[in-house]
Short mmCIF file of C-alpha atoms in Angstrom, two decimals:
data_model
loop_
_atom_site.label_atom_id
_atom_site.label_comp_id
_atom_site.label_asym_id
_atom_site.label_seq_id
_atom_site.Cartn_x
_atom_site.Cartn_y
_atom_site.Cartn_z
CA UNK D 1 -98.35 153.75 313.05
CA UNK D 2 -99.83 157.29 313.95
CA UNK D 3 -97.21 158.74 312.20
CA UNK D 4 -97.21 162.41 311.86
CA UNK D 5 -95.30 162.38 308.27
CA UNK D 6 -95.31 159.51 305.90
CA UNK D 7 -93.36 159.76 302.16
CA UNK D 8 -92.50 157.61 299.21
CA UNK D 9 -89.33 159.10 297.55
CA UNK D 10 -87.29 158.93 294.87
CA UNK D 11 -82.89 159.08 294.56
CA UNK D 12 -81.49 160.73 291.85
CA UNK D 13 -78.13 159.65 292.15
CA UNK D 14 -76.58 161.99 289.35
CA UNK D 15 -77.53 165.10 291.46
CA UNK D 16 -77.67 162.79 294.66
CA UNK D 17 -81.36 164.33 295.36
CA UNK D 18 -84.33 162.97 297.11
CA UNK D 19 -87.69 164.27 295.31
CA UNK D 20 -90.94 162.96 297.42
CA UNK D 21 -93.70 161.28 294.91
CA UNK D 22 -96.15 161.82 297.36
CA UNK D 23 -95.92 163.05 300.94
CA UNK D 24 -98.44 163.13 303.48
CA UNK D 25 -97.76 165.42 306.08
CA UNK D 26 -100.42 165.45 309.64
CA UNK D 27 -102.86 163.20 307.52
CA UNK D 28 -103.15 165.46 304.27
CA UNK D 29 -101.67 165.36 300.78
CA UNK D 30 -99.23 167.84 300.40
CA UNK D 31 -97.10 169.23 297.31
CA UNK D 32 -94.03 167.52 296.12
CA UNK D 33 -90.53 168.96 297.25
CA UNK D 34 -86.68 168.26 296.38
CA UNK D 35 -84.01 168.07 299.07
CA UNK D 36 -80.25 167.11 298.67
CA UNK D 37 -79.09 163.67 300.43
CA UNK D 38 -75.93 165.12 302.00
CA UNK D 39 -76.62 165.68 306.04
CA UNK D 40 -79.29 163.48 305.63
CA UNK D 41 -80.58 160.07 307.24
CA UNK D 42 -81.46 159.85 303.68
CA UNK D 43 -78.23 158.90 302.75
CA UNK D 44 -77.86 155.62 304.61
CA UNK D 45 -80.91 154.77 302.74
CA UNK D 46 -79.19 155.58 299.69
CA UNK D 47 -76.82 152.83 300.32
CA UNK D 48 -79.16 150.02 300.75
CA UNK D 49 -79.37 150.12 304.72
CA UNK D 50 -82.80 150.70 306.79
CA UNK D 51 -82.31 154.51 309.11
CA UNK D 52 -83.66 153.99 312.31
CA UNK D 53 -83.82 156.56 314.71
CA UNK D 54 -86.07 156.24 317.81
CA UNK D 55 -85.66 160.01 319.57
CA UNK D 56 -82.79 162.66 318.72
CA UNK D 57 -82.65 162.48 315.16
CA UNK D 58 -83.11 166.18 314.24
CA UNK D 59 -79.57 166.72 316.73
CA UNK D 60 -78.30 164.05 315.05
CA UNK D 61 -78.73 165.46 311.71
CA UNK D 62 -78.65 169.37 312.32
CA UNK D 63 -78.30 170.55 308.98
CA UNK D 64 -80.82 168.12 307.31
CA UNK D 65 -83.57 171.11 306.95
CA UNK D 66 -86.80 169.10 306.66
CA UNK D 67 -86.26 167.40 309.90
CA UNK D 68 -85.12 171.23 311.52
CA UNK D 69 -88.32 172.87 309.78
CA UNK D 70 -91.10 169.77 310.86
CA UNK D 71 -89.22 169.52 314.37
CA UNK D 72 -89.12 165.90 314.18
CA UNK D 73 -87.89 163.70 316.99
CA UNK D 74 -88.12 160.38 315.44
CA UNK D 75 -87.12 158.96 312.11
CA UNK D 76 -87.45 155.41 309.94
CA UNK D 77 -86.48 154.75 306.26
CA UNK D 78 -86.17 151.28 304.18
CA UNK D 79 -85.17 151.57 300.91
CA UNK D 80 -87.13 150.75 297.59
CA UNK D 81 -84.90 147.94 295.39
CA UNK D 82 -85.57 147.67 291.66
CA UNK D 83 -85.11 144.62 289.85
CA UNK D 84 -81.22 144.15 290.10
CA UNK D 85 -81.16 145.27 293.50
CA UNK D 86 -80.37 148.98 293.28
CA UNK D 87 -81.78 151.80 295.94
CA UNK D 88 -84.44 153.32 293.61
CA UNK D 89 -86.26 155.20 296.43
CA UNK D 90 -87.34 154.67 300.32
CA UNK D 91 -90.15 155.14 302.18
CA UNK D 92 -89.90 156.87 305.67
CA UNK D 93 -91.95 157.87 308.80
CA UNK D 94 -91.38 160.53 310.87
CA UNK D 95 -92.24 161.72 314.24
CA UNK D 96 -92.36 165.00 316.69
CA UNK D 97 -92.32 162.19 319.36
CA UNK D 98 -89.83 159.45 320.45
CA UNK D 99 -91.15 156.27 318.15
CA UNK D 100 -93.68 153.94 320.63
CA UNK D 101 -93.05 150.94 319.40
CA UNK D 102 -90.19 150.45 317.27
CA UNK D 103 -90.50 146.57 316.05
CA UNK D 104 -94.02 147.07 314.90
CA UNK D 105 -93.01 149.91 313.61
CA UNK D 106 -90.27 148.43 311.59
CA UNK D 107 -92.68 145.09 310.67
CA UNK D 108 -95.76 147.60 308.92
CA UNK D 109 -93.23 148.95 307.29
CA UNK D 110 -90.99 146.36 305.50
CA UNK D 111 -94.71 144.96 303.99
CA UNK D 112 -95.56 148.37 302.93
CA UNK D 113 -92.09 148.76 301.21
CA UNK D 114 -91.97 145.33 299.32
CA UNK D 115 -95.95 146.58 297.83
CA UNK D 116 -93.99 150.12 296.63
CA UNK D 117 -91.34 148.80 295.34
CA UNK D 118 -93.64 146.09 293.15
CA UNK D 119 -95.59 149.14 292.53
CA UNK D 120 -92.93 151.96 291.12
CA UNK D 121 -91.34 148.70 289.40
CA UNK D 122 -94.21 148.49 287.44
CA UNK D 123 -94.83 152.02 286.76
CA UNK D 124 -91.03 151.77 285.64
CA UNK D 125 -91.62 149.58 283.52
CA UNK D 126 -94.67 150.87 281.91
CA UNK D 127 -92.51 154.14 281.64
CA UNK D 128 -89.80 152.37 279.42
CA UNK D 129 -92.11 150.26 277.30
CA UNK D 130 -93.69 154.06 276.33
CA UNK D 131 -90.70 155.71 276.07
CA UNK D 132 -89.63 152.50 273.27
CA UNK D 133 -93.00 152.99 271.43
CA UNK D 134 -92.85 156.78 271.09
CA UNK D 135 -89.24 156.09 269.42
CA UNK D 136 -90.55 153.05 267.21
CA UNK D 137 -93.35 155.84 266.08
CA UNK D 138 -90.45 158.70 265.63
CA UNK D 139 -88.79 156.06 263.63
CA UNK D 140 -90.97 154.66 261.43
CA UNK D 141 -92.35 158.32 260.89
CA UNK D 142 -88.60 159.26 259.64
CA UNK D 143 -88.83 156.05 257.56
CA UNK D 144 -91.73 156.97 256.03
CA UNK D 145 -89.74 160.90 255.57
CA UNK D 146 -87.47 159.65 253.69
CA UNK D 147 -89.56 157.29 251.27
CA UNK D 148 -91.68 159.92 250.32
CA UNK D 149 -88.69 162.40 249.63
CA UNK D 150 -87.19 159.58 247.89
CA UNK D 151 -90.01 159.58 245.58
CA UNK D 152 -90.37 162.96 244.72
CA UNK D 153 -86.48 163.28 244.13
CA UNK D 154 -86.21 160.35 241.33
CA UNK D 155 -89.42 161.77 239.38
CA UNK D 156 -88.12 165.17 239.90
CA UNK D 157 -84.78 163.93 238.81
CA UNK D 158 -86.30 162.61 235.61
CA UNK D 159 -87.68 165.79 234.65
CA UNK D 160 -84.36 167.24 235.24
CA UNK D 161 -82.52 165.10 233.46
CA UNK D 162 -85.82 166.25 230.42
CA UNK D 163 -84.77 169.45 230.59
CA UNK D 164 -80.67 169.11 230.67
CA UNK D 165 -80.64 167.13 227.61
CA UNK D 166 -82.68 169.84 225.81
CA UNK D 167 -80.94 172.41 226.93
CA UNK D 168 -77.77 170.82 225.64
CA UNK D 169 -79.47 170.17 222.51
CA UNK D 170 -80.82 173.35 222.15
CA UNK D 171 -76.83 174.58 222.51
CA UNK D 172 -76.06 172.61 219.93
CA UNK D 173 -77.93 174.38 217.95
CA UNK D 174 -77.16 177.90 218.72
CA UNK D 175 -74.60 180.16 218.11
CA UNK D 176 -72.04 181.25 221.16
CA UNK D 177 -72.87 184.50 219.72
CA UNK D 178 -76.46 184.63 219.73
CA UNK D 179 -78.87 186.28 221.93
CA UNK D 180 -79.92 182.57 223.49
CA UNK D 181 -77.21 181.52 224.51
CA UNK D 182 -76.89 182.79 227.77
CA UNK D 183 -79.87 181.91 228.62
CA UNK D 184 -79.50 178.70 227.61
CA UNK D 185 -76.60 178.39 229.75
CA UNK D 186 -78.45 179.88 232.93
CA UNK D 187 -80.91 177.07 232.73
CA UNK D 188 -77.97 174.38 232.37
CA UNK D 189 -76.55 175.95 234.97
CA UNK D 190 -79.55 176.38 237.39
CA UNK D 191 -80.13 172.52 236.68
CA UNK D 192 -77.51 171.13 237.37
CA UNK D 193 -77.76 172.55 240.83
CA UNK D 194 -81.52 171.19 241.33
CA UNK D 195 -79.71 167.85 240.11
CA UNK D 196 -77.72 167.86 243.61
CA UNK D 197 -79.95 168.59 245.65
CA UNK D 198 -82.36 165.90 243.82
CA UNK D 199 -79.46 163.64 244.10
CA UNK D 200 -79.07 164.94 248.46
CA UNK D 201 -82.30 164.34 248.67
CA UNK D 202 -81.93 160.55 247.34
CA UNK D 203 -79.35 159.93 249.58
CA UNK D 204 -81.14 161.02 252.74
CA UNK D 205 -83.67 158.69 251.73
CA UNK D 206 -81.57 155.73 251.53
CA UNK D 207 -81.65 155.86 247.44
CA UNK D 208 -78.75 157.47 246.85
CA UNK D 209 -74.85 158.52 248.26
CA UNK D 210 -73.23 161.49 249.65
CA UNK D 211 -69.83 162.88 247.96
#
């Protein structure tokens, strides 16, 4: 096409931005940039519909500030559909000249969107089966949390429930008068509290319930 700009973009339609995945700018690979859609032939695009613009664009468009900073006189854009026929990105040519020939112009393009789209479909989807495997990993790893807190909370439950039912024999057999039996008491005490948080920990592992 002798283009002097080519790039693949993609919509964010929350912030209604366009953010280039690659741009190629006078035959070189250049750095990734963000631009809003408003004042934009990017927003036709947005809404399903190919921008076509043989001469005039940038008076067209004055306040769309890549096609004021590149001085560019001609402009094309299809859109990229996903699966269910949503505007996931476009890809668009640019010129500093009037466009030459504006049907083949429009024909090498449609084939070269219809091999994107395939292509950031897949990526998609490759995206989304990774993103469900890193949360089947966080999952099982929280699974395997809460078994092994489980276990330590019923064995350390036994040994509390060891020492309680000393301790209250032990009272039994002492005096409230005599020099153990505070003590005593502070360990019955201090028990029972490391028996709720045995019995928290129980029901964060699935063994147990909160009250």
């Amino acid at each position: 096409l002798q283009v002097d700009y080519a790039y693949i973009a993609a919509f964010n339609p929350i912030e209604r931005t366009v953010t280039t995945l690659i741009a190629c700018e006078r035959g070189h690979i250049v750095e990734n940039f963000t631009y809003t859609l408003s004042g934009s032939p990017a927003e036709r695009v947005f809404n399903g519909v190919t921008a076509i613009y043989r001469q005039g664009v940038q008076r067209m468009f004055p306040h769309d500030p890549v096609l004021q900073a590149l001085d560019i006189e001609s402009y094309l854009a299809m859109p990229l559909f996903d699966d269910t026929e949503g505007v996931m990105g476009m890809l668009h040519v640019m010129h500093t000249t009037p466009m030459p020939d504006v049907s083949l112009s429009m024909s090498i393009l449609s084939i070269f969107a219809q091999r994107v789209s395939s292509e950031m479909k897949r990526k998609r989807a490759e995206e989304e089966r990774l993103d469900i495997e890193r949360k089947m990993m966080e999952t099982q790893k929280l699974e395997s949390l809460g078994l092994l807190a489980g276990g330590i909370a019923h064995d350390f439950n036994n040994f509390l429930t060891t020492i309680l039912g000393n301790v209250g024999l032990a009272l039994l057999e002492t005096n409230e008068d005599g020099e153990a039996w505070p003590f005593l008491q502070a360990i019955e005490v201090a028990a029972r509290h490391a028996a709720d948080l045995s019995h928290q920990m129980l029901a964060y592992s699935g063994r147990g319930r909160f009250v």
